Every structure is written in structure tokens, then in C-alpha cells.
């Protein structure tokens, strides 16, 4: 099969690479000419614009977006709708908010262009390990594009599938990332507790390796944790500042809307927000309150 790939960041480029290795024809476009040159170097074809990309594809065309969520997705969709024809296929494989995806599906439907949302997980390891893909959209269309998903997935019959109509793919990926927040937080807290038990002089790198085999908490995240600790056991030089992509926030909002308690994911998100406070007002006010009612000492900066 052939497709156009729009957005050649690290993940998009790796996906294009895996597709080329799988025998598919890929035409890549990004705003950066260097990004286009990079994918051409491993066998993809390059485009100088969206118009050029669409012109190089054979109808019915397949165009896969791998651009940042939000306005970039809307901008690219509008530009592509002016170029695509009924029967062509547009895929959003980025981390879009599922409510935006529902809105976009309604916008696209009257044009005759077909639309899929593909929640994609795999990060920088996807090129070698394959990608997990949660697909939302028409079942017959998903079946038509199965060769693409089978090539990108860890195996033809593993790691991918249609999970529901438009919006479902990005919804499931949103919850996936929310769960990821909770798992990461639990590992981080557990290792911090062990590191704080100084009288045992625990070797955290050794423990992470022990847990990787046979333990009920073994996972790919633990594998990555073990690798990080092996490279830098004390995490020297690492700032305790944790960003979030937005999907944890969306998951918490959805839980509230559905009246479903999600304390672990919510607290994990809050911990990330707390990590970014260079001058935390909350703790300062707590210290002042303790001083006011109990005369407790206030430590000075």
C-alpha cells in the first residue's frame, strides 16, 4: 500500500521507516526540509508541500497525520480537505482529545473523505518493537487498511484493533495515558521509599533488575526504569520537573463527568503539577498556618 505521512517528528519518522521496511510506499512531508530529507534517506519519498504530497499519491489516497494535538491538527485537516477527493482517507494518529476528534469527524463526513482516529503508543521504541494502535472509525475501512496496521504493530494479529466508532480510538488512548501516569507514579514512589531507607543501603538498580523477572510488578515501564537507574543510579543532574501531555488531565475530567472515582490517576497528575512549582505557595501557607495556631517554627529560605 501507499500513504502520505504528514508530520515527521521522531515518532512519525519512525513509523514511516517501519512502513517502508514493510514494503509500503511512503511519501513524507513536514515543515522542516531536514525532516523530509531524513525520511528520504531510508527509502521514503519526499514532498515539498501538502499539495505536492497529495499529488504524488494514487487515488484513493491515504494521508496519515502525526502532528501535535490541537490547532495543528485542525489546520492540516482544513488544508488537506481542500486537496483531497471523496473516497480519500484521512487518519489522525496523534494524541488528539477525543471530543475534538468527534467534532472533526462531523466536519469531514459531508466532504466524502473518510476518517479514522488512531491512538498510537510506542514512542521512540516503536520502530524496533512495533506500535500499539487503538483505531476508531468505520469497520470496513479499518479492514481495508489492515496491511498498514499489521506492519506497524508488534505482530499482524497483536497490538492493534478497531475499538469503536470515530472518537473511540483517541478516547481509549487517553485512558491508556492516564493509566500510564498512575503506574509511573507508583514506581517512582516505591523506589523513593526504598531509597529513603538508608540503614539498609538498598541498591535500587539491583532491585529493579530482580523485579523484572517473575515479579507481579514486572512491566516494560519497569524495564525502562531499570535501564535509567543503571545509567544514573542517583539520578544526578535530573531536575524534579515532570511535564504532562494533557491526556492525564483529559482522563481526570472524563472521570469527573462520568462520576467515576479515579484517585490514583488524579493524584499522579497533581504530583506532576506540584513538581513544576519553583516557589510553592501552598507549603508556605501551611507553614504560616501552623505557626499561627500552634506557634510552630517557620523555616526561613
PDB file of C-alpha atoms in Angstrom:
ATOM      1  CA  UNK A   1       0.000   0.000   0.000  1.00  0.00           C
ATOM      2  CA  UNK A   2       0.971   3.645  -0.197  1.00  0.00           C
ATOM      3  CA  UNK A   3       0.270   6.598   2.039  1.00  0.00           C
ATOM      4  CA  UNK A   4       1.322  10.127   2.770  1.00  0.00           C
ATOM      5  CA  UNK A   5       2.741  10.906   6.209  1.00  0.00           C
ATOM      6  CA  UNK A   6       2.339  14.477   7.464  1.00  0.00           C
ATOM      7  CA  UNK A   7       4.492  15.325  10.471  1.00  0.00           C
ATOM      8  CA  UNK A   8       7.919  13.735  10.600  1.00  0.00           C
ATOM      9  CA  UNK A   9       8.914  14.188  14.215  1.00  0.00           C
ATOM     10  CA  UNK A  10      10.720  11.306  15.866  1.00  0.00           C
ATOM     11  CA  UNK A  11       7.641   9.116  16.162  1.00  0.00           C
ATOM     12  CA  UNK A  12       6.217   9.961  12.731  1.00  0.00           C
ATOM     13  CA  UNK A  13       9.583   9.377  11.073  1.00  0.00           C
ATOM     14  CA  UNK A  14       9.999   6.026  12.828  1.00  0.00           C
ATOM     15  CA  UNK A  15       6.533   4.967  11.736  1.00  0.00           C
ATOM     16  CA  UNK A  16       7.356   5.920   8.153  1.00  0.00           C
ATOM     17  CA  UNK A  17      10.586   3.942   8.425  1.00  0.00           C
ATOM     18  CA  UNK A  18       8.775   0.834   9.672  1.00  0.00           C
ATOM     19  CA  UNK A  19       6.237   1.091   6.851  1.00  0.00           C
ATOM     20  CA  UNK A  20       8.980   1.419   4.231  1.00  0.00           C
ATOM     21  CA  UNK A  21      10.730  -1.621   5.690  1.00  0.00           C
ATOM     22  CA  UNK A  22       7.413  -3.462   5.437  1.00  0.00           C
ATOM     23  CA  UNK A  23       7.215  -2.805   1.699  1.00  0.00           C
ATOM     24  CA  UNK A  24       4.810   0.132   1.670  1.00  0.00           C
ATOM     25  CA  UNK A  25       5.349   3.286  -0.351  1.00  0.00           C
ATOM     26  CA  UNK A  26       5.507   6.352   1.885  1.00  0.00           C
ATOM     27  CA  UNK A  27       5.539   9.990   0.829  1.00  0.00           C
ATOM     28  CA  UNK A  28       6.548  12.234   3.711  1.00  0.00           C
ATOM     29  CA  UNK A  29       6.007  15.922   4.340  1.00  0.00           C
ATOM     30  CA  UNK A  30       6.987  18.196   7.240  1.00  0.00           C
ATOM     31  CA  UNK A  31       7.573  21.911   7.583  1.00  0.00           C
ATOM     32  CA  UNK A  32      11.270  21.169   8.132  1.00  0.00           C
ATOM     33  CA  UNK A  33      13.122  20.249   4.915  1.00  0.00           C
ATOM     34  CA  UNK A  34      15.700  18.426   7.057  1.00  0.00           C
ATOM     35  CA  UNK A  35      12.976  16.166   8.449  1.00  0.00           C
ATOM     36  CA  UNK A  36      11.895  15.316   4.906  1.00  0.00           C
ATOM     37  CA  UNK A  37      15.496  14.587   3.903  1.00  0.00           C
ATOM     38  CA  UNK A  38      15.834  12.245   6.877  1.00  0.00           C
ATOM     39  CA  UNK A  39      12.949  10.021   5.779  1.00  0.00           C
ATOM     40  CA  UNK A  40      14.076  10.092   2.160  1.00  0.00           C
ATOM     41  CA  UNK A  41      17.418   8.726   3.379  1.00  0.00           C
ATOM     42  CA  UNK A  42      15.811   5.455   4.485  1.00  0.00           C
ATOM     43  CA  UNK A  43      13.658   4.960   1.394  1.00  0.00           C
ATOM     44  CA  UNK A  44      10.581   7.145   1.717  1.00  0.00           C
ATOM     45  CA  UNK A  45       9.784   9.783  -0.875  1.00  0.00           C
ATOM     46  CA  UNK A  46       9.709  13.445  -0.002  1.00  0.00           C
ATOM     47  CA  UNK A  47       7.176  16.189  -0.651  1.00  0.00           C
ATOM     48  CA  UNK A  48       7.738  19.935  -0.582  1.00  0.00           C
ATOM     49  CA  UNK A  49       4.155  20.814   0.430  1.00  0.00           C
ATOM     50  CA  UNK A  50       0.788  19.261   1.199  1.00  0.00           C
ATOM     51  CA  UNK A  51      -0.199  19.901  -2.412  1.00  0.00           C
ATOM     52  CA  UNK A  52       2.896  18.073  -3.605  1.00  0.00           C
ATOM     53  CA  UNK A  53       2.235  15.187  -1.194  1.00  0.00           C
ATOM     54  CA  UNK A  54      -1.365  14.713  -2.333  1.00  0.00           C
ATOM     55  CA  UNK A  55      -0.279  14.981  -5.968  1.00  0.00           C
ATOM     56  CA  UNK A  56       2.192  12.131  -5.564  1.00  0.00           C
ATOM     57  CA  UNK A  57      -0.408   9.715  -4.174  1.00  0.00           C
ATOM     58  CA  UNK A  58      -2.669   7.469  -6.219  1.00  0.00           C
ATOM     59  CA  UNK A  59      -6.429   7.774  -5.543  1.00  0.00           C
ATOM     60  CA  UNK A  60      -7.986   6.723  -3.274  1.00  0.00           C
ATOM     61  CA  UNK A  61      -5.295   8.447  -1.240  1.00  0.00           C
ATOM     62  CA  UNK A  62      -4.374   7.706   2.370  1.00  0.00           C
ATOM     63  CA  UNK A  63      -2.895  10.572   4.396  1.00  0.00           C
ATOM     64  CA  UNK A  64      -1.753   9.952   7.975  1.00  0.00           C
ATOM     65  CA  UNK A  65      -1.326  12.955  10.296  1.00  0.00           C
ATOM     66  CA  UNK A  66       1.277  12.780  13.070  1.00  0.00           C
ATOM     67  CA  UNK A  67       1.228  16.391  14.256  1.00  0.00           C
ATOM     68  CA  UNK A  68       0.791  17.916  17.750  1.00  0.00           C
ATOM     69  CA  UNK A  69      -2.743  17.910  19.145  1.00  0.00           C
ATOM     70  CA  UNK A  70      -4.936  20.983  18.972  1.00  0.00           C
ATOM     71  CA  UNK A  71      -4.786  23.685  16.322  1.00  0.00           C
ATOM     72  CA  UNK A  72      -2.084  21.992  14.177  1.00  0.00           C
ATOM     73  CA  UNK A  73      -4.482  19.100  13.562  1.00  0.00           C
ATOM     74  CA  UNK A  74      -7.328  21.426  12.584  1.00  0.00           C
ATOM     75  CA  UNK A  75      -5.066  23.470  10.319  1.00  0.00           C
ATOM     76  CA  UNK A  76      -3.760  20.416   8.487  1.00  0.00           C
ATOM     77  CA  UNK A  77      -7.205  18.889   8.136  1.00  0.00           C
ATOM     78  CA  UNK A  78      -8.603  22.063   6.595  1.00  0.00           C
ATOM     79  CA  UNK A  79      -5.672  22.329   4.202  1.00  0.00           C
ATOM     80  CA  UNK A  80      -5.985  18.687   3.185  1.00  0.00           C
ATOM     81  CA  UNK A  81      -9.762  18.814   2.707  1.00  0.00           C
ATOM     82  CA  UNK A  82      -9.154  21.425   0.023  1.00  0.00           C
ATOM     83  CA  UNK A  83      -6.930  18.917  -1.784  1.00  0.00           C
ATOM     84  CA  UNK A  84      -8.479  15.507  -1.150  1.00  0.00           C
ATOM     85  CA  UNK A  85     -11.427  13.993  -3.021  1.00  0.00           C
ATOM     86  CA  UNK A  86     -14.375  11.838  -1.923  1.00  0.00           C
ATOM     87  CA  UNK A  87     -13.134   8.340  -1.156  1.00  0.00           C
ATOM     88  CA  UNK A  88      -9.744   9.509   0.044  1.00  0.00           C
ATOM     89  CA  UNK A  89      -8.815   8.610   3.620  1.00  0.00           C
ATOM     90  CA  UNK A  90      -7.537  10.852   6.376  1.00  0.00           C
ATOM     91  CA  UNK A  91      -6.038   9.405   9.581  1.00  0.00           C
ATOM     92  CA  UNK A  92      -5.219  11.304  12.769  1.00  0.00           C
ATOM     93  CA  UNK A  93      -2.618   9.219  14.574  1.00  0.00           C
ATOM     94  CA  UNK A  94      -1.609  11.838  17.137  1.00  0.00           C
ATOM     95  CA  UNK A  95      -2.701  12.437  20.727  1.00  0.00           C
ATOM     96  CA  UNK A  96      -5.848  14.383  19.939  1.00  0.00           C
ATOM     97  CA  UNK A  97      -8.569  14.968  22.539  1.00  0.00           C
ATOM     98  CA  UNK A  98     -11.394  12.616  21.629  1.00  0.00           C
ATOM     99  CA  UNK A  99     -14.010  15.385  21.826  1.00  0.00           C
ATOM    100  CA  UNK A 100     -12.037  17.282  19.178  1.00  0.00           C
ATOM    101  CA  UNK A 101     -11.964  14.084  17.145  1.00  0.00           C
ATOM    102  CA  UNK A 102     -15.766  13.803  17.303  1.00  0.00           C
ATOM    103  CA  UNK A 103     -16.050  17.404  16.089  1.00  0.00           C
ATOM    104  CA  UNK A 104     -13.587  16.768  13.271  1.00  0.00           C
ATOM    105  CA  UNK A 105     -15.393  13.607  12.195  1.00  0.00           C
ATOM    106  CA  UNK A 106     -18.601  15.643  11.800  1.00  0.00           C
ATOM    107  CA  UNK A 107     -16.705  18.274   9.830  1.00  0.00           C
ATOM    108  CA  UNK A 108     -15.123  15.737   7.494  1.00  0.00           C
ATOM    109  CA  UNK A 109     -18.126  13.441   6.843  1.00  0.00           C
ATOM    110  CA  UNK A 110     -20.033  15.689   4.388  1.00  0.00           C
ATOM    111  CA  UNK A 111     -16.945  16.016   2.172  1.00  0.00           C
ATOM    112  CA  UNK A 112     -16.901  12.320   1.319  1.00  0.00           C
ATOM    113  CA  UNK A 113     -13.382  11.962   2.696  1.00  0.00           C
ATOM    114  CA  UNK A 114     -13.191   9.016   5.105  1.00  0.00           C
ATOM    115  CA  UNK A 115     -11.702   9.464   8.546  1.00  0.00           C
ATOM    116  CA  UNK A 116     -10.045   7.306  11.178  1.00  0.00           C
ATOM    117  CA  UNK A 117      -8.599   8.225  14.567  1.00  0.00           C
ATOM    118  CA  UNK A 118      -5.724   6.039  15.693  1.00  0.00           C
ATOM    119  CA  UNK A 119      -4.461   6.322  19.243  1.00  0.00           C
ATOM    120  CA  UNK A 120      -0.830   5.296  18.875  1.00  0.00           C
ATOM    121  CA  UNK A 121       1.533   4.155  21.619  1.00  0.00           C
ATOM    122  CA  UNK A 122       5.119   3.035  21.293  1.00  0.00           C
ATOM    123  CA  UNK A 123       7.191   6.192  21.445  1.00  0.00           C
ATOM    124  CA  UNK A 124      10.809   6.013  20.407  1.00  0.00           C
ATOM    125  CA  UNK A 125      10.797   2.199  20.717  1.00  0.00           C
ATOM    126  CA  UNK A 126       8.083   1.646  18.143  1.00  0.00           C
ATOM    127  CA  UNK A 127      10.454   1.327  15.197  1.00  0.00           C
ATOM    128  CA  UNK A 128      12.023  -1.793  16.681  1.00  0.00           C
ATOM    129  CA  UNK A 129       9.193  -3.131  18.858  1.00  0.00           C
ATOM    130  CA  UNK A 130       6.104  -2.094  16.915  1.00  0.00           C
ATOM    131  CA  UNK A 131       3.262   0.235  17.838  1.00  0.00           C
ATOM    132  CA  UNK A 132       0.100  -0.340  19.834  1.00  0.00           C
ATOM    133  CA  UNK A 133      -2.796   1.175  17.898  1.00  0.00           C
ATOM    134  CA  UNK A 134      -6.344   1.798  19.060  1.00  0.00           C
ATOM    135  CA  UNK A 135      -8.437   2.530  15.978  1.00  0.00           C
ATOM    136  CA  UNK A 136     -11.716   4.429  15.835  1.00  0.00           C
ATOM    137  CA  UNK A 137     -13.861   4.530  12.712  1.00  0.00           C
ATOM    138  CA  UNK A 138     -15.785   2.501  10.164  1.00  0.00           C
ATOM    139  CA  UNK A 139     -15.098  -1.223  10.484  1.00  0.00           C
ATOM    140  CA  UNK A 140     -14.911  -1.838   6.730  1.00  0.00           C
ATOM    141  CA  UNK A 141     -12.424   0.993   6.319  1.00  0.00           C
ATOM    142  CA  UNK A 142     -10.266  -0.368   9.129  1.00  0.00           C
ATOM    143  CA  UNK A 143     -10.281  -3.760   7.436  1.00  0.00           C
ATOM    144  CA  UNK A 144      -9.175  -2.177   4.134  1.00  0.00           C
ATOM    145  CA  UNK A 145      -6.211  -0.546   5.834  1.00  0.00           C
ATOM    146  CA  UNK A 146      -5.282  -3.628   7.867  1.00  0.00           C
ATOM    147  CA  UNK A 147      -1.977  -4.111   5.961  1.00  0.00           C
ATOM    148  CA  UNK A 148      -0.760  -0.744   7.291  1.00  0.00           C
ATOM    149  CA  UNK A 149      -1.737  -1.507  10.870  1.00  0.00           C
ATOM    150  CA  UNK A 150      -0.287  -5.012  10.664  1.00  0.00           C
ATOM    151  CA  UNK A 151       3.049  -3.612   9.512  1.00  0.00           C
ATOM    152  CA  UNK A 152       3.181  -1.003  12.256  1.00  0.00           C
ATOM    153  CA  UNK A 153       2.023  -3.348  15.033  1.00  0.00           C
ATOM    154  CA  UNK A 154       4.282  -5.704  17.036  1.00  0.00           C
ATOM    155  CA  UNK A 155       2.694  -8.566  15.066  1.00  0.00           C
ATOM    156  CA  UNK A 156      -0.011  -8.818  12.424  1.00  0.00           C
ATOM    157  CA  UNK A 157      -2.532 -10.106  14.967  1.00  0.00           C
ATOM    158  CA  UNK A 158      -1.262  -8.376  18.108  1.00  0.00           C
ATOM    159  CA  UNK A 159      -1.181  -4.840  19.471  1.00  0.00           C
ATOM    160  CA  UNK A 160      -3.827  -3.222  17.301  1.00  0.00           C
ATOM    161  CA  UNK A 161      -7.558  -3.295  16.645  1.00  0.00           C
ATOM    162  CA  UNK A 162     -10.704  -1.320  15.991  1.00  0.00           C
ATOM    163  CA  UNK A 163     -12.114  -0.292  19.355  1.00  0.00           C
ATOM    164  CA  UNK A 164     -15.230   1.555  18.182  1.00  0.00           C
ATOM    165  CA  UNK A 165     -16.534   4.402  16.004  1.00  0.00           C
ATOM    166  CA  UNK A 166     -14.797   7.721  15.400  1.00  0.00           C
ATOM    167  CA  UNK A 167     -13.536   9.154  18.662  1.00  0.00           C
ATOM    168  CA  UNK A 168     -13.152   5.776  20.354  1.00  0.00           C
ATOM    169  CA  UNK A 169      -9.532   5.371  19.268  1.00  0.00           C
ATOM    170  CA  UNK A 170      -8.426   8.628  20.854  1.00  0.00           C
ATOM    171  CA  UNK A 171     -10.657   8.043  23.891  1.00  0.00           C
ATOM    172  CA  UNK A 172      -9.021   4.691  24.625  1.00  0.00           C
ATOM    173  CA  UNK A 173      -5.552   6.193  24.075  1.00  0.00           C
ATOM    174  CA  UNK A 174      -6.455   8.983  26.521  1.00  0.00           C
ATOM    175  CA  UNK A 175      -7.332   6.455  29.222  1.00  0.00           C
ATOM    176  CA  UNK A 176      -4.212   4.457  28.336  1.00  0.00           C
ATOM    177  CA  UNK A 177      -2.084   7.505  29.086  1.00  0.00           C
ATOM    178  CA  UNK A 178      -3.988   8.196  32.296  1.00  0.00           C
ATOM    179  CA  UNK A 179      -3.189   4.661  33.484  1.00  0.00           C
ATOM    180  CA  UNK A 180       0.422   5.276  32.485  1.00  0.00           C
ATOM    181  CA  UNK A 181       0.522   8.284  34.841  1.00  0.00           C
ATOM    182  CA  UNK A 182      -0.604   6.110  37.752  1.00  0.00           C
ATOM    183  CA  UNK A 183       1.839   3.295  37.003  1.00  0.00           C
ATOM    184  CA  UNK A 184       4.767   5.682  36.699  1.00  0.00           C
ATOM    185  CA  UNK A 185       3.826   7.423  39.954  1.00  0.00           C
ATOM    186  CA  UNK A 186       3.617   4.125  41.844  1.00  0.00           C
ATOM    187  CA  UNK A 187       7.048   3.015  40.640  1.00  0.00           C
ATOM    188  CA  UNK A 188       8.558   6.421  41.463  1.00  0.00           C
ATOM    189  CA  UNK A 189       7.093   6.453  44.982  1.00  0.00           C
ATOM    190  CA  UNK A 190       8.118   2.864  45.696  1.00  0.00           C
ATOM    191  CA  UNK A 191      11.720   3.415  44.682  1.00  0.00           C
ATOM    192  CA  UNK A 192      11.798   6.670  46.652  1.00  0.00           C
ATOM    193  CA  UNK A 193      10.665   4.802  49.782  1.00  0.00           C
ATOM    194  CA  UNK A 194      13.377   2.191  49.312  1.00  0.00           C
ATOM    195  CA  UNK A 195      15.963   4.891  48.678  1.00  0.00           C
ATOM    196  CA  UNK A 196      14.911   6.617  51.883  1.00  0.00           C
ATOM    197  CA  UNK A 197      15.570   3.501  53.993  1.00  0.00           C
ATOM    198  CA  UNK A 198      19.228   4.389  54.324  1.00  0.00           C
ATOM    199  CA  UNK A 199      20.045   1.887  57.101  1.00  0.00           C
ATOM    200  CA  UNK A 200      19.564  -0.956  54.579  1.00  0.00           C
ATOM    201  CA  UNK A 201      21.770   0.659  51.898  1.00  0.00           C
ATOM    202  CA  UNK A 202      19.497  -0.768  49.222  1.00  0.00           C
ATOM    203  CA  UNK A 203      20.791  -0.989  45.656  1.00  0.00           C
ATOM    204  CA  UNK A 204      17.861   0.307  43.617  1.00  0.00           C
ATOM    205  CA  UNK A 205      19.384  -0.771  40.325  1.00  0.00           C
ATOM    206  CA  UNK A 206      19.753  -4.340  41.609  1.00  0.00           C
ATOM    207  CA  UNK A 207      16.191  -4.372  42.928  1.00  0.00           C
ATOM    208  CA  UNK A 208      14.789  -3.111  39.642  1.00  0.00           C
ATOM    209  CA  UNK A 209      16.547  -5.988  37.875  1.00  0.00           C
ATOM    210  CA  UNK A 210      15.221  -8.533  40.374  1.00  0.00           C
ATOM    211  CA  UNK A 211      11.670  -7.300  39.884  1.00  0.00           C
ATOM    212  CA  UNK A 212      11.933  -7.523  36.094  1.00  0.00           C
ATOM    213  CA  UNK A 213      11.699 -11.334  36.207  1.00  0.00           C
ATOM    214  CA  UNK A 214       8.914 -13.315  37.831  1.00  0.00           C
ATOM    215  CA  UNK A 215       7.537 -10.401  39.858  1.00  0.00           C
ATOM    216  CA  UNK A 216       3.894  -9.399  39.604  1.00  0.00           C
ATOM    217  CA  UNK A 217       5.017  -5.785  39.080  1.00  0.00           C
ATOM    218  CA  UNK A 218       7.240  -6.569  36.093  1.00  0.00           C
ATOM    219  CA  UNK A 219       6.474  -4.454  33.037  1.00  0.00           C
ATOM    220  CA  UNK A 220       8.024  -2.534  30.165  1.00  0.00           C
ATOM    221  CA  UNK A 221       7.941   0.587  32.332  1.00  0.00           C
ATOM    222  CA  UNK A 222       9.980  -1.300  34.918  1.00  0.00           C
ATOM    223  CA  UNK A 223      12.422  -2.364  32.190  1.00  0.00           C
ATOM    224  CA  UNK A 224      12.894   1.299  31.288  1.00  0.00           C
ATOM    225  CA  UNK A 225      13.222   2.223  34.971  1.00  0.00           C
ATOM    226  CA  UNK A 226      15.934  -0.377  35.414  1.00  0.00           C
ATOM    227  CA  UNK A 227      17.766   0.975  32.368  1.00  0.00           C
ATOM    228  CA  UNK A 228      17.563   4.541  33.711  1.00  0.00           C
ATOM    229  CA  UNK A 229      18.874   3.503  37.134  1.00  0.00           C
ATOM    230  CA  UNK A 230      21.695   1.523  35.546  1.00  0.00           C
ATOM    231  CA  UNK A 231      22.758   4.607  33.590  1.00  0.00           C
ATOM    232  CA  UNK A 232      22.394   7.030  36.514  1.00  0.00           C
ATOM    233  CA  UNK A 233      21.758   5.302  39.880  1.00  0.00           C
ATOM    234  CA  UNK A 234      21.378   8.543  41.856  1.00  0.00           C
ATOM    235  CA  UNK A 235      19.648  10.448  39.028  1.00  0.00           C
ATOM    236  CA  UNK A 236      22.356  13.084  39.342  1.00  0.00           C
ATOM    237  CA  UNK A 237      21.664  16.194  37.295  1.00  0.00           C
ATOM    238  CA  UNK A 238      17.992  15.355  36.731  1.00  0.00           C
ATOM    239  CA  UNK A 239      15.594  18.166  37.614  1.00  0.00           C
ATOM    240  CA  UNK A 240      12.439  17.061  39.507  1.00  0.00           C
ATOM    241  CA  UNK A 241      10.222  18.705  36.886  1.00  0.00           C
ATOM    242  CA  UNK A 242       7.664  16.466  35.194  1.00  0.00           C
ATOM    243  CA  UNK A 243       5.620  17.647  32.216  1.00  0.00           C
ATOM    244  CA  UNK A 244       2.276  16.233  31.079  1.00  0.00           C
ATOM    245  CA  UNK A 245       0.961  15.846  27.554  1.00  0.00           C
ATOM    246  CA  UNK A 246      -2.597  16.751  28.519  1.00  0.00           C
ATOM    247  CA  UNK A 247      -4.124  13.290  28.278  1.00  0.00           C
ATOM    248  CA  UNK A 248      -3.932  12.717  32.024  1.00  0.00           C
ATOM    249  CA  UNK A 249      -5.943  15.904  32.518  1.00  0.00           C
ATOM    250  CA  UNK A 250      -8.500  14.791  29.953  1.00  0.00           C
ATOM    251  CA  UNK A 251      -8.809  11.406  31.677  1.00  0.00           C
ATOM    252  CA  UNK A 252      -9.443  13.033  35.050  1.00  0.00           C
ATOM    253  CA  UNK A 253     -12.025  15.384  33.510  1.00  0.00           C
ATOM    254  CA  UNK A 254     -13.796  12.440  31.900  1.00  0.00           C
ATOM    255  CA  UNK A 255     -13.829  10.532  35.190  1.00  0.00           C
ATOM    256  CA  UNK A 256     -15.485  13.518  36.869  1.00  0.00           C
ATOM    257  CA  UNK A 257     -18.040  13.832  34.066  1.00  0.00           C
ATOM    258  CA  UNK A 258     -18.883  10.133  34.397  1.00  0.00           C
ATOM    259  CA  UNK A 259     -18.931  10.220  38.221  1.00  0.00           C
ATOM    260  CA  UNK A 260     -16.277   7.508  38.270  1.00  0.00           C
ATOM    261  CA  UNK A 261     -13.654   7.815  41.030  1.00  0.00           C
ATOM    262  CA  UNK A 262     -10.090   7.802  39.718  1.00  0.00           C
ATOM    263  CA  UNK A 263      -7.964   8.806  42.728  1.00  0.00           C
ATOM    264  CA  UNK A 264      -4.696   7.228  41.554  1.00  0.00           C
ATOM    265  CA  UNK A 265      -4.674   8.908  38.140  1.00  0.00           C
ATOM    266  CA  UNK A 266      -5.838  12.199  39.659  1.00  0.00           C
ATOM    267  CA  UNK A 267      -3.129  12.219  42.334  1.00  0.00           C
ATOM    268  CA  UNK A 268      -0.496  11.254  39.787  1.00  0.00           C
ATOM    269  CA  UNK A 269      -1.496  14.263  37.698  1.00  0.00           C
ATOM    270  CA  UNK A 270      -1.433  16.512  40.767  1.00  0.00           C
ATOM    271  CA  UNK A 271       2.054  15.267  41.589  1.00  0.00           C
ATOM    272  CA  UNK A 272       3.256  16.320  38.158  1.00  0.00           C
ATOM    273  CA  UNK A 273       1.769  19.760  38.630  1.00  0.00           C
ATOM    274  CA  UNK A 274       3.424  20.049  42.043  1.00  0.00           C
ATOM    275  CA  UNK A 275       6.813  19.113  40.561  1.00  0.00           C
ATOM    276  CA  UNK A 276       6.806  22.312  38.500  1.00  0.00           C
ATOM    277  CA  UNK A 277       6.373  24.735  41.370  1.00  0.00           C
ATOM    278  CA  UNK A 278       9.680  26.541  41.818  1.00  0.00           C
ATOM    279  CA  UNK A 279       8.278  28.626  44.678  1.00  0.00           C
ATOM    280  CA  UNK A 280       5.383  26.576  46.158  1.00  0.00           C
ATOM    281  CA  UNK A 281       2.894  28.932  47.803  1.00  0.00           C
ATOM    282  CA  UNK A 282       0.803  26.050  49.200  1.00  0.00           C
ATOM    283  CA  UNK A 283       3.514  24.743  51.528  1.00  0.00           C
ATOM    284  CA  UNK A 284       4.482  28.256  52.596  1.00  0.00           C
ATOM    285  CA  UNK A 285       0.896  28.962  53.642  1.00  0.00           C
ATOM    286  CA  UNK A 286       0.719  25.650  55.520  1.00  0.00           C
ATOM    287  CA  UNK A 287       3.838  26.599  57.475  1.00  0.00           C
ATOM    288  CA  UNK A 288       2.375  30.018  58.334  1.00  0.00           C
ATOM    289  CA  UNK A 289      -0.928  28.496  59.485  1.00  0.00           C
ATOM    290  CA  UNK A 290       0.877  26.039  61.780  1.00  0.00           C
ATOM    291  CA  UNK A 291       2.789  28.954  63.249  1.00  0.00           C
ATOM    292  CA  UNK A 292      -0.380  30.967  63.842  1.00  0.00           C
ATOM    293  CA  UNK A 293      -2.339  28.291  65.682  1.00  0.00           C
ATOM    294  CA  UNK A 294       0.466  26.413  67.406  1.00  0.00           C
ATOM    295  CA  UNK A 295       3.474  28.645  67.440  1.00  0.00           C
ATOM    296  CA  UNK A 296       5.397  26.146  65.345  1.00  0.00           C
ATOM    297  CA  UNK A 297       8.708  27.237  63.857  1.00  0.00           C
ATOM    298  CA  UNK A 298       8.828  28.697  60.354  1.00  0.00           C
ATOM    299  CA  UNK A 299      11.991  27.800  58.483  1.00  0.00           C
ATOM    300  CA  UNK A 300      13.488  30.666  56.540  1.00  0.00           C
ATOM    301  CA  UNK A 301      14.760  30.341  52.968  1.00  0.00           C
TER     302      UNK A 301
END
